């Protein structure tokens, strides 16, 4: 994305020296559904945020082996506090798209991702979200360590 | 709808002699959103079930003064066990539609509704759903009396 | 349901001296649908962009008497080029929300709106979008004058 | 994600003697998105119809090599005239589901599919849809031969 891709992609199997998961990037392929189009003949702009959600989910699974479902079972909910998207070219029905998702920033209680959506080599959209960790009472809690560091060994009680 | 409309519509202000809410009918107006269309230029067929959900919600509110949110707060969830729709003519973006919702049948633990969707006097679609009452553990429970009879006085703890 | 309340113009009640529609504001009430919630028990963040679409549509209708459907019939499509939202407090099922939509900026070919979503007096979310006018070939075209100036008399061929 | 597993035809492995595609079955795997859940913590019932749409699309692609997008480019639209679903057990966030789609019936201008949705070996839902072929003027037209017979060689102008 905008910044240099760090060594965090884990695609080479080399453990990142960095203490955090910032820079970790993963890719997802998705097929545009008819339901996602609107009468302009393109993907409705609001649906890109669903794609981004899928990107975050698969990044977490790839990096930690755990599902976001597991995060919620541990009584942490990651609430979207900010979301934005720039639409460069339309995505269309049945397009096979590639979504690149990257961990952009981590603070005490928040996690920011950046997204790029491609059809072949054409960049269609760029987006970003920030998630805040809260417990079931809605109180802000720290980003769990195993998410902060993408340490598979440290996922509590994960049996997946 | 298909059967004769009973005296239960309450539009005349006369209390139904029937012991149940079967036959109760209410009307809702709704405006088609751009998001609901697909690239055929019509409302995506799956979205009619969202309209039907709105019809059930407003019928309950009109008949009892209580929201379906209140039903869930009383630890009853009304789970859709069956849904169907016949599409006669397309609904389009920005159409102002009229949805007629009617309680069609009540059994021990289930509640069936029928729906008719109109643009002006043109019938666009007909549908039906069946809901089953379950508690938070997923066990089937009886339809609450105040829903069975649409008895406003009997809504437990309703403060709306 | 989903009625539009008239606001009659700029926030401060002062008639805009500018020849453009910048500053025009309108209000919309909307009821949260069950379908719009997610398993966190709140409105899914992507759905706010559908609310914003409704706000733009009703602002245009209120200001010009014309529907956005009419705009497309005139061979102008207003494509979303940018969208963002800040989520402050969650909206919940069955909430009756007030959406304030304001024309924030107009350039040669683009139109920007800002949005505030309230439950009673509590601000739940703030958003913004930019639309670019294109014709059916996808070429960028100027914002039509009747939209730039909200001049009801100048809406071409409008019969609504 | 969302890969299509080949099934290669009729359920029993016997090549259909019929000249039509009736009985052709295909399988699709799909991952439940967070956006698809509702506050009951399960997939919103209306979203199953989107899954069914995906099943039809992948069945057509698998059987003919052509996308439904190609069908529309040939000026045939397949409009849903009827849809129904029976919900047996809830699907949940992040579930990896298997959808079996089968061509159930073909008439002069219509095509009916049946669907079964599984999580592992557990049947979650059964559905059915009927599509009617119309041209861009909305007039009913025959089911194209290459769809009726799933004859890959006969797909007009298909370059995929």
CSV table of N, CA and C in Angstrom, one decimal, chain D residues 8-158:
chain,number,residue,atom,x,y,z
D,8,UNK,N,-19.4,-32.7,-10.9
D,8,UNK,CA,-19.4,-33.5,-12.1
D,8,UNK,C,-20.8,-34.1,-12.4
D,9,UNK,N,-21.9,-33.4,-12.0
D,9,UNK,CA,-23.1,-33.9,-12.6
D,9,UNK,C,-24.1,-34.4,-11.6
D,10,UNK,N,-24.9,-35.4,-12.1
D,10,UNK,CA,-26.0,-35.8,-11.3
D,10,UNK,C,-25.5,-36.5,-10.0
D,11,UNK,N,-26.4,-36.6,-9.1
D,11,UNK,CA,-26.1,-37.0,-7.7
D,11,UNK,C,-25.6,-38.4,-7.7
D,12,UNK,N,-26.2,-39.3,-8.5
D,12,UNK,CA,-25.8,-40.7,-8.5
D,12,UNK,C,-24.6,-41.0,-9.4
D,13,UNK,N,-24.1,-40.0,-10.0
D,13,UNK,CA,-22.9,-40.3,-10.8
D,13,UNK,C,-23.3,-40.8,-12.2
D,14,UNK,N,-24.6,-41.1,-12.4
D,14,UNK,CA,-25.0,-41.6,-13.7
D,14,UNK,C,-25.2,-40.4,-14.7
D,15,UNK,N,-24.7,-40.5,-15.8
D,15,UNK,CA,-24.9,-39.5,-16.8
D,15,UNK,C,-26.4,-39.4,-17.1
D,16,UNK,N,-26.9,-38.2,-17.2
D,16,UNK,CA,-28.3,-38.0,-17.5
D,16,UNK,C,-28.6,-38.5,-18.9
D,17,UNK,N,-29.6,-39.3,-19.1
D,17,UNK,CA,-29.9,-39.7,-20.5
D,17,UNK,C,-30.7,-38.5,-21.1
D,18,UNK,N,-31.4,-37.8,-20.3
D,18,UNK,CA,-32.3,-36.7,-20.8
D,18,UNK,C,-31.4,-35.7,-21.5
D,19,UNK,N,-32.1,-35.1,-22.5
D,19,UNK,CA,-31.4,-34.0,-23.2
D,19,UNK,C,-31.2,-32.7,-22.4
D,20,UNK,N,-31.8,-32.7,-21.3
D,20,UNK,CA,-31.8,-31.4,-20.5
D,20,UNK,C,-30.9,-31.5,-19.3
D,21,UNK,N,-30.7,-30.3,-18.8
D,21,UNK,CA,-29.8,-30.2,-17.6
D,21,UNK,C,-30.5,-30.5,-16.3
D,22,UNK,N,-31.7,-31.0,-16.4
D,22,UNK,CA,-32.4,-31.3,-15.1
D,22,UNK,C,-31.6,-32.4,-14.4
D,23,UNK,N,-31.4,-32.2,-13.1
D,23,UNK,CA,-30.7,-33.2,-12.3
D,23,UNK,C,-29.3,-32.8,-12.1
D,24,UNK,N,-28.8,-31.9,-12.9
D,24,UNK,CA,-27.4,-31.5,-12.7
D,24,UNK,C,-27.2,-30.8,-11.4
D,25,UNK,N,-26.1,-31.2,-10.7
D,25,UNK,CA,-25.9,-30.7,-9.3
D,25,UNK,C,-24.5,-30.2,-9.2
D,26,UNK,N,-24.4,-29.1,-8.4
D,26,UNK,CA,-23.0,-28.7,-8.1
D,26,UNK,C,-22.9,-28.2,-6.7
D,27,UNK,N,-21.7,-28.1,-6.2
D,27,UNK,CA,-21.5,-27.8,-4.8
D,27,UNK,C,-20.6,-26.5,-4.7
D,28,UNK,N,-20.9,-25.7,-3.7
D,28,UNK,CA,-20.1,-24.5,-3.5
D,28,UNK,C,-19.8,-24.4,-2.0
D,29,UNK,N,-18.6,-24.0,-1.7
D,29,UNK,CA,-18.3,-23.7,-0.3
D,29,UNK,C,-18.3,-22.2,0.0
D,30,UNK,N,-18.9,-21.8,1.1
D,30,UNK,CA,-18.9,-20.4,1.4
D,30,UNK,C,-18.7,-20.2,2.9
D,31,UNK,N,-18.1,-19.1,3.2
D,31,UNK,CA,-17.8,-18.7,4.6
D,31,UNK,C,-18.8,-17.6,5.0
D,32,UNK,N,-19.5,-17.8,6.1
D,32,UNK,CA,-20.4,-16.8,6.6
D,32,UNK,C,-19.7,-15.5,7.0
D,33,UNK,N,-20.2,-14.4,6.5
D,33,UNK,CA,-19.6,-13.1,6.8
D,33,UNK,C,-20.3,-12.5,8.1
D,34,UNK,N,-19.5,-11.7,8.8
D,34,UNK,CA,-20.1,-11.0,9.9
D,34,UNK,C,-21.3,-10.1,9.5
D,35,UNK,N,-21.2,-9.5,8.4
D,35,UNK,CA,-22.3,-8.6,7.9
D,35,UNK,C,-23.6,-9.4,7.7
D,36,UNK,N,-23.5,-10.7,7.5
D,36,UNK,CA,-24.7,-11.5,7.2
D,36,UNK,C,-25.4,-12.0,8.5
D,37,UNK,N,-24.8,-11.8,9.6
D,37,UNK,CA,-25.5,-12.1,10.9
D,37,UNK,C,-26.4,-11.0,11.3
D,38,UNK,N,-27.3,-11.4,12.2
D,38,UNK,CA,-28.2,-10.4,12.8
D,38,UNK,C,-28.0,-10.5,14.4
D,39,UNK,N,-28.8,-9.7,15.1
D,39,UNK,CA,-28.5,-9.6,16.5
D,39,UNK,C,-29.0,-10.9,17.3
D,40,UNK,N,-29.6,-11.8,16.6
D,40,UNK,CA,-29.9,-13.2,17.2
D,40,UNK,C,-28.6,-14.0,17.2
D,41,UNK,N,-27.5,-13.5,16.5
D,41,UNK,CA,-26.3,-14.2,16.5
D,41,UNK,C,-26.3,-15.3,15.4
D,42,UNK,N,-27.2,-15.2,14.4
D,42,UNK,CA,-27.3,-16.2,13.3
D,42,UNK,C,-27.4,-15.4,12.0
D,43,UNK,N,-27.2,-16.2,10.9
D,43,UNK,CA,-27.4,-15.6,9.6
D,43,UNK,C,-28.8,-15.1,9.4
D,44,UNK,N,-29.0,-13.9,9.0
D,44,UNK,CA,-30.3,-13.3,8.8
D,44,UNK,C,-31.0,-14.1,7.7
D,45,UNK,N,-32.3,-14.5,7.9
D,45,UNK,CA,-32.9,-15.4,7.0
D,45,UNK,C,-32.9,-15.0,5.5
D,46,UNK,N,-33.1,-13.7,5.3
D,46,UNK,CA,-33.1,-13.2,3.9
D,46,UNK,C,-31.8,-13.5,3.1
D,47,UNK,N,-30.7,-13.6,3.9
D,47,UNK,CA,-29.4,-13.8,3.2
D,47,UNK,C,-29.2,-15.1,2.6
D,48,UNK,N,-30.0,-16.1,3.0
D,48,UNK,CA,-29.9,-17.4,2.3
D,48,UNK,C,-30.2,-17.3,0.8
D,49,UNK,N,-31.0,-16.4,0.4
D,49,UNK,CA,-31.4,-16.2,-1.0
D,49,UNK,C,-30.2,-15.7,-1.8
D,50,UNK,N,-29.3,-15.0,-1.1
D,50,UNK,CA,-28.0,-14.6,-1.7
D,50,UNK,C,-27.1,-15.8,-1.9
D,51,UNK,N,-27.1,-16.7,-0.9
D,51,UNK,CA,-26.3,-17.9,-1.1
D,51,UNK,C,-26.9,-18.7,-2.3
D,52,UNK,N,-28.2,-18.8,-2.4
D,52,UNK,CA,-28.8,-19.6,-3.5
D,52,UNK,C,-28.4,-19.0,-4.8
D,53,UNK,N,-28.4,-17.7,-4.9
D,53,UNK,CA,-27.9,-17.0,-6.1
D,53,UNK,C,-26.5,-17.4,-6.5
D,54,UNK,N,-25.6,-17.5,-5.5
D,54,UNK,CA,-24.2,-17.9,-5.7
D,54,UNK,C,-24.2,-19.3,-6.2
D,55,UNK,N,-25.1,-20.2,-5.6
D,55,UNK,CA,-25.1,-21.6,-6.1
D,55,UNK,C,-25.5,-21.7,-7.5
D,56,UNK,N,-26.5,-21.0,-7.9
D,56,UNK,CA,-27.0,-21.0,-9.4
D,56,UNK,C,-25.8,-20.5,-10.3
D,57,UNK,N,-25.2,-19.4,-9.9
D,57,UNK,CA,-24.1,-18.9,-10.7
D,57,UNK,C,-23.0,-19.9,-10.9
D,58,UNK,N,-22.6,-20.5,-9.8
D,58,UNK,CA,-21.4,-21.4,-9.9
D,58,UNK,C,-21.8,-22.7,-10.7
D,59,UNK,N,-23.1,-23.1,-10.5
D,59,UNK,CA,-23.6,-24.3,-11.2
D,59,UNK,C,-23.5,-24.0,-12.7
D,60,UNK,N,-24.0,-22.8,-13.1
D,60,UNK,CA,-23.9,-22.5,-14.6
D,60,UNK,C,-22.5,-22.4,-15.1
D,61,UNK,N,-21.6,-21.8,-14.3
D,61,UNK,CA,-20.2,-21.7,-14.7
D,61,UNK,C,-19.6,-23.1,-14.9
D,62,UNK,N,-19.9,-23.9,-13.9
D,62,UNK,CA,-19.3,-25.3,-13.9
D,62,UNK,C,-19.8,-26.1,-15.1
D,63,UNK,N,-21.1,-25.9,-15.4
D,63,UNK,CA,-21.7,-26.8,-16.4
D,63,UNK,C,-21.5,-26.3,-17.8
D,64,UNK,N,-21.4,-25.0,-18.0
D,64,UNK,CA,-21.3,-24.5,-19.3
D,64,UNK,C,-20.0,-23.7,-19.6
D,65,UNK,N,-19.2,-23.4,-18.6
D,65,UNK,CA,-18.1,-22.5,-18.8
D,65,UNK,C,-18.4,-21.1,-18.9
D,66,UNK,N,-19.7,-20.8,-18.9
D,66,UNK,CA,-20.2,-19.4,-19.1
D,66,UNK,C,-20.7,-18.8,-17.8
D,67,UNK,N,-20.5,-17.5,-17.6
D,67,UNK,CA,-21.0,-16.8,-16.4
D,67,UNK,C,-22.4,-16.3,-16.7
D,68,UNK,N,-23.2,-16.2,-15.6
D,68,UNK,CA,-24.5,-15.6,-15.8
D,68,UNK,C,-24.4,-14.1,-16.4
D,69,UNK,N,-23.2,-13.5,-16.2
D,69,UNK,CA,-23.0,-12.2,-16.8
D,69,UNK,C,-23.1,-12.3,-18.3
D,70,UNK,N,-22.6,-13.4,-18.8
D,70,UNK,CA,-22.6,-13.7,-20.2
D,70,UNK,C,-24.1,-13.8,-20.7
D,71,UNK,N,-24.9,-14.5,-19.9
D,71,UNK,CA,-26.3,-14.6,-20.2
D,71,UNK,C,-26.9,-13.3,-20.5
D,72,UNK,N,-26.7,-12.3,-19.5
D,72,UNK,CA,-27.3,-11.0,-19.6
D,72,UNK,C,-26.7,-10.2,-20.9
D,73,UNK,N,-25.5,-10.5,-21.2
D,73,UNK,CA,-24.9,-9.8,-22.4
D,73,UNK,C,-25.6,-10.3,-23.6
D,74,UNK,N,-26.1,-11.5,-23.6
D,74,UNK,CA,-26.9,-12.1,-24.7
D,74,UNK,C,-28.3,-11.6,-24.7
D,75,UNK,N,-28.6,-10.6,-23.9
D,75,UNK,CA,-30.0,-10.0,-23.8
D,75,UNK,C,-31.0,-11.0,-23.2
D,76,UNK,N,-30.6,-11.8,-22.3
D,76,UNK,CA,-31.6,-12.7,-21.6
D,76,UNK,C,-31.4,-12.4,-20.1
D,77,UNK,N,-32.5,-12.0,-19.5
D,77,UNK,CA,-32.4,-11.9,-18.0
D,77,UNK,C,-33.2,-13.0,-17.4
D,78,UNK,N,-32.6,-13.5,-16.3
D,78,UNK,CA,-33.3,-14.6,-15.6
D,78,UNK,C,-33.9,-14.0,-14.3
D,79,UNK,N,-35.2,-13.8,-14.3
D,79,UNK,CA,-35.8,-13.0,-13.3
D,79,UNK,C,-36.4,-14.1,-12.3
D,80,UNK,N,-36.2,-13.8,-11.0
D,80,UNK,CA,-36.7,-14.7,-10.0
D,80,UNK,C,-38.2,-14.5,-9.9
D,81,UNK,N,-39.0,-15.5,-10.1
D,81,UNK,CA,-40.5,-15.4,-10.0
D,81,UNK,C,-41.0,-16.1,-8.7
D,82,UNK,N,-40.2,-16.9,-8.1
D,82,UNK,CA,-40.6,-17.5,-6.9
D,82,UNK,C,-39.4,-18.0,-6.1
D,83,UNK,N,-39.5,-17.8,-4.8
D,83,UNK,CA,-38.3,-18.2,-3.9
D,83,UNK,C,-38.9,-18.7,-2.6
D,84,UNK,N,-38.3,-19.8,-2.1
D,84,UNK,CA,-38.7,-20.2,-0.7
D,84,UNK,C,-37.6,-20.9,0.0
D,85,UNK,N,-37.7,-20.9,1.3
D,85,UNK,CA,-36.6,-21.5,2.1
D,85,UNK,C,-37.2,-22.0,3.4
D,86,UNK,N,-36.8,-23.2,3.8
D,86,UNK,CA,-37.1,-23.8,5.1
D,86,UNK,C,-35.8,-23.7,5.9
D,87,UNK,N,-35.9,-23.2,7.1
D,87,UNK,CA,-34.8,-23.0,8.0
D,87,UNK,C,-34.8,-24.1,9.1
D,88,UNK,N,-33.9,-25.0,9.1
D,88,UNK,CA,-33.9,-26.1,10.0
D,88,UNK,C,-33.0,-25.8,11.2
D,89,UNK,N,-31.8,-25.4,11.0
D,89,UNK,CA,-30.9,-25.1,12.1
D,89,UNK,C,-30.1,-23.8,11.7
D,90,UNK,N,-29.7,-22.9,12.6
D,90,UNK,CA,-29.1,-21.7,12.2
D,90,UNK,C,-27.7,-21.8,11.7
D,91,UNK,N,-27.3,-21.0,10.7
D,91,UNK,CA,-26.0,-20.9,10.3
D,91,UNK,C,-25.4,-19.7,11.1
D,92,UNK,N,-24.1,-19.8,11.4
D,92,UNK,CA,-23.5,-18.8,12.3
D,92,UNK,C,-22.3,-18.2,11.7
D,93,UNK,N,-21.9,-17.0,12.2
D,93,UNK,CA,-20.7,-16.3,11.7
D,93,UNK,C,-19.5,-17.2,11.6
D,94,UNK,N,-18.8,-17.1,10.5
D,94,UNK,CA,-17.5,-17.8,10.2
D,94,UNK,C,-17.7,-19.3,9.9
D,95,UNK,N,-19.0,-19.8,10.0
D,95,UNK,CA,-19.2,-21.2,9.5
D,95,UNK,C,-18.7,-21.3,8.1
D,96,UNK,N,-18.1,-22.5,7.8
D,96,UNK,CA,-17.8,-22.8,6.4
D,96,UNK,C,-18.9,-23.8,6.0
D,97,UNK,N,-19.7,-23.3,5.1
D,97,UNK,CA,-21.0,-24.0,4.6
D,97,UNK,C,-20.8,-24.6,3.3
D,98,UNK,N,-21.5,-25.7,3.0
D,98,UNK,CA,-21.6,-26.3,1.7
D,98,UNK,C,-23.0,-26.2,1.2
D,99,UNK,N,-23.1,-25.6,0.0
D,99,UNK,CA,-24.4,-25.4,-0.7
D,99,UNK,C,-24.4,-26.3,-1.9
D,100,UNK,N,-25.5,-27.2,-1.9
D,100,UNK,CA,-25.7,-28.1,-3.0
D,100,UNK,C,-26.8,-27.5,-3.8
D,101,UNK,N,-26.6,-27.2,-5.1
D,101,UNK,CA,-27.6,-26.6,-6.0
D,101,UNK,C,-27.9,-27.6,-7.1
D,102,UNK,N,-29.2,-27.8,-7.4
D,102,UNK,CA,-29.6,-28.8,-8.4
D,102,UNK,C,-30.6,-28.2,-9.3
D,103,UNK,N,-30.5,-28.4,-10.6
D,103,UNK,CA,-31.5,-28.0,-11.5
D,103,UNK,C,-32.7,-29.0,-11.4
D,104,UNK,N,-33.8,-28.4,-10.9
D,104,UNK,CA,-35.0,-29.3,-10.6
D,104,UNK,C,-36.0,-29.5,-11.7
D,105,UNK,N,-36.1,-28.4,-12.5
D,105,UNK,CA,-37.2,-28.5,-13.5
D,105,UNK,C,-36.9,-27.4,-14.6
D,106,UNK,N,-37.2,-27.7,-15.8
D,106,UNK,CA,-37.1,-26.7,-16.9
D,106,UNK,C,-38.4,-26.8,-17.7
D,107,UNK,N,-39.0,-25.6,-17.9
D,107,UNK,CA,-40.2,-25.5,-18.8
D,107,UNK,C,-39.7,-24.6,-20.0
D,108,UNK,N,-40.7,-24.3,-20.8
D,108,UNK,CA,-40.3,-23.5,-22.0
D,108,UNK,C,-39.5,-22.2,-21.6
D,109,UNK,N,-40.0,-21.5,-20.6
D,109,UNK,CA,-39.3,-20.2,-20.3
D,109,UNK,C,-38.8,-20.1,-18.9
D,110,UNK,N,-38.9,-21.2,-18.2
D,110,UNK,CA,-38.5,-21.1,-16.7
D,110,UNK,C,-37.5,-22.3,-16.3
D,111,UNK,N,-36.8,-22.0,-15.3
D,111,UNK,CA,-35.7,-22.8,-14.8
D,111,UNK,C,-35.9,-22.9,-13.3
D,112,UNK,N,-36.1,-24.1,-12.7
D,112,UNK,CA,-36.2,-24.2,-11.2
D,112,UNK,C,-35.0,-24.9,-10.6
D,113,UNK,N,-34.5,-24.3,-9.5
D,113,UNK,CA,-33.4,-24.9,-8.8
D,113,UNK,C,-33.9,-25.3,-7.4
D,114,UNK,N,-33.2,-26.3,-6.8
D,114,UNK,CA,-33.4,-26.7,-5.4
D,114,UNK,C,-32.0,-26.6,-4.8
D,115,UNK,N,-32.0,-26.3,-3.5
D,115,UNK,CA,-30.8,-26.0,-2.7
D,115,UNK,C,-30.8,-26.7,-1.4
D,116,UNK,N,-29.7,-27.2,-1.0
D,116,UNK,CA,-29.5,-27.7,0.4
D,116,UNK,C,-28.2,-27.1,0.9
D,117,UNK,N,-28.4,-26.5,2.1
D,117,UNK,CA,-27.2,-25.9,2.8
D,117,UNK,C,-26.8,-26.7,4.0
D,118,UNK,N,-25.5,-27.0,4.0
D,118,UNK,CA,-25.0,-27.9,5.1
D,118,UNK,C,-23.8,-27.2,5.8
D,119,UNK,N,-23.7,-27.5,7.1
D,119,UNK,CA,-22.5,-27.3,7.8
D,119,UNK,C,-22.0,-28.7,8.2
D,120,UNK,N,-20.9,-29.1,7.7
D,120,UNK,CA,-20.4,-30.5,7.7
D,120,UNK,C,-21.6,-31.4,7.2
D,121,UNK,N,-22.1,-32.3,8.0
D,121,UNK,CA,-23.1,-33.2,7.5
D,121,UNK,C,-24.5,-32.8,8.0
D,122,UNK,N,-24.6,-31.6,8.6
D,122,UNK,CA,-25.8,-31.2,9.2
D,122,UNK,C,-26.6,-30.3,8.2
D,123,UNK,N,-27.8,-30.7,7.8
D,123,UNK,CA,-28.6,-29.9,6.9
D,123,UNK,C,-29.2,-28.7,7.6
D,124,UNK,N,-28.8,-27.5,7.2
D,124,UNK,CA,-29.3,-26.3,7.9
D,124,UNK,C,-30.5,-25.7,7.2
D,125,UNK,N,-30.6,-25.8,5.9
D,125,UNK,CA,-31.7,-25.2,5.2
D,125,UNK,C,-32.0,-25.8,3.9
D,126,UNK,N,-33.2,-25.8,3.4
D,126,UNK,CA,-33.6,-26.3,2.1
D,126,UNK,C,-34.3,-25.2,1.4
D,127,UNK,N,-34.0,-25.0,0.1
D,127,UNK,CA,-34.7,-23.9,-0.6
D,127,UNK,C,-35.0,-24.2,-2.0
D,128,UNK,N,-35.7,-23.4,-2.7
D,128,UNK,CA,-36.1,-23.5,-4.1
D,128,UNK,C,-36.3,-22.2,-4.7
D,129,UNK,N,-36.0,-22.1,-6.0
D,129,UNK,CA,-36.3,-20.8,-6.7
D,129,UNK,C,-36.8,-21.2,-8.1
D,130,UNK,N,-37.6,-20.3,-8.7
D,130,UNK,CA,-37.9,-20.4,-10.1
D,130,UNK,C,-37.5,-19.1,-10.8
D,131,UNK,N,-36.8,-19.3,-11.9
D,131,UNK,CA,-36.4,-18.1,-12.7
D,131,UNK,C,-37.2,-18.2,-14.0
D,132,UNK,N,-37.5,-17.0,-14.5
D,132,UNK,CA,-38.2,-16.9,-15.8
D,132,UNK,C,-37.3,-16.0,-16.7
D,133,UNK,N,-37.1,-16.5,-18.0
D,133,UNK,CA,-36.3,-15.8,-18.9
D,133,UNK,C,-37.0,-14.6,-19.6
D,134,UNK,N,-36.5,-13.4,-19.5
D,134,UNK,CA,-37.1,-12.3,-20.2
D,134,UNK,C,-36.0,-11.6,-21.0
D,135,UNK,N,-36.4,-10.8,-22.0
D,135,UNK,CA,-35.5,-10.0,-22.7
D,135,UNK,C,-35.5,-8.6,-22.1
D,136,UNK,N,-34.7,-7.7,-22.7
D,136,UNK,CA,-34.6,-6.4,-22.0
D,136,UNK,C,-35.9,-5.6,-22.0
D,137,UNK,N,-36.8,-5.9,-22.9
D,137,UNK,CA,-38.1,-5.3,-23.0
D,137,UNK,C,-39.0,-5.9,-21.9
D,138,UNK,N,-38.6,-6.9,-21.3
D,138,UNK,CA,-39.4,-7.6,-20.2
D,138,UNK,C,-40.3,-8.7,-20.8
D,139,UNK,N,-40.1,-9.0,-22.1
D,139,UNK,CA,-41.0,-10.0,-22.7
D,139,UNK,C,-40.4,-11.4,-22.4
D,140,UNK,N,-41.2,-12.3,-22.1
D,140,UNK,CA,-40.8,-13.7,-21.8
D,140,UNK,C,-40.2,-14.3,-23.0
D,141,UNK,N,-39.0,-15.0,-22.9
D,141,UNK,CA,-38.4,-15.6,-24.0
D,141,UNK,C,-38.0,-17.1,-23.6
D,142,UNK,N,-37.8,-17.9,-24.5
D,142,UNK,CA,-37.4,-19.3,-24.2
D,142,UNK,C,-36.1,-19.4,-23.4
D,143,UNK,N,-36.0,-20.4,-22.6
D,143,UNK,CA,-34.7,-20.7,-22.0
D,143,UNK,C,-33.7,-21.0,-23.1
D,144,UNK,N,-32.6,-20.3,-23.2
D,144,UNK,CA,-31.6,-20.6,-24.3
D,144,UNK,C,-31.2,-22.1,-24.3
D,145,UNK,N,-31.0,-22.6,-25.5
D,145,UNK,CA,-30.7,-24.0,-25.6
D,145,UNK,C,-29.5,-24.5,-24.8
D,146,UNK,N,-28.4,-23.6,-24.9
D,146,UNK,CA,-27.2,-24.0,-24.2
D,146,UNK,C,-27.4,-24.1,-22.7
D,147,UNK,N,-28.4,-23.4,-22.2
D,147,UNK,CA,-28.7,-23.5,-20.7
D,147,UNK,C,-29.6,-24.7,-20.5
D,148,UNK,N,-30.5,-24.9,-21.4
D,148,UNK,CA,-31.4,-26.1,-21.3
D,148,UNK,C,-30.6,-27.4,-21.3
D,149,UNK,N,-29.6,-27.4,-22.1
D,149,UNK,CA,-28.8,-28.7,-22.3
D,149,UNK,C,-27.4,-28.7,-21.7
D,150,UNK,N,-27.0,-27.6,-21.2
D,150,UNK,CA,-25.7,-27.4,-20.7
D,150,UNK,C,-24.7,-27.9,-21.7
D,151,UNK,N,-24.8,-27.4,-22.9
D,151,UNK,CA,-23.9,-27.8,-24.0
D,151,UNK,C,-22.9,-26.7,-24.1
D,152,UNK,N,-21.7,-27.0,-23.6
D,152,UNK,CA,-20.6,-26.0,-23.6
D,152,UNK,C,-20.3,-25.6,-25.0
D,153,UNK,N,-20.3,-26.5,-26.0
D,153,UNK,CA,-20.0,-26.1,-27.3
D,153,UNK,C,-21.0,-25.1,-27.9
D,154,UNK,N,-22.2,-25.0,-27.4
D,154,UNK,CA,-23.2,-24.2,-28.0
D,154,UNK,C,-23.4,-22.8,-27.3
D,155,UNK,N,-22.5,-22.5,-26.4
D,155,UNK,CA,-22.6,-21.2,-25.8
D,155,UNK,C,-22.2,-20.1,-26.8
D,156,UNK,N,-23.2,-19.2,-27.2
D,156,UNK,CA,-22.9,-18.3,-28.2
D,156,UNK,C,-21.9,-17.2,-27.8
D,157,UNK,N,-20.8,-17.1,-28.6
D,157,UNK,CA,-19.9,-16.0,-28.4
D,157,UNK,C,-19.2,-16.0,-27.0
D,158,UNK,N,-19.1,-17.1,-26.5
D,158,UNK,CA,-18.4,-17.2,-25.1
D,158,UNK,C,-16.9,-17.3,-25.3
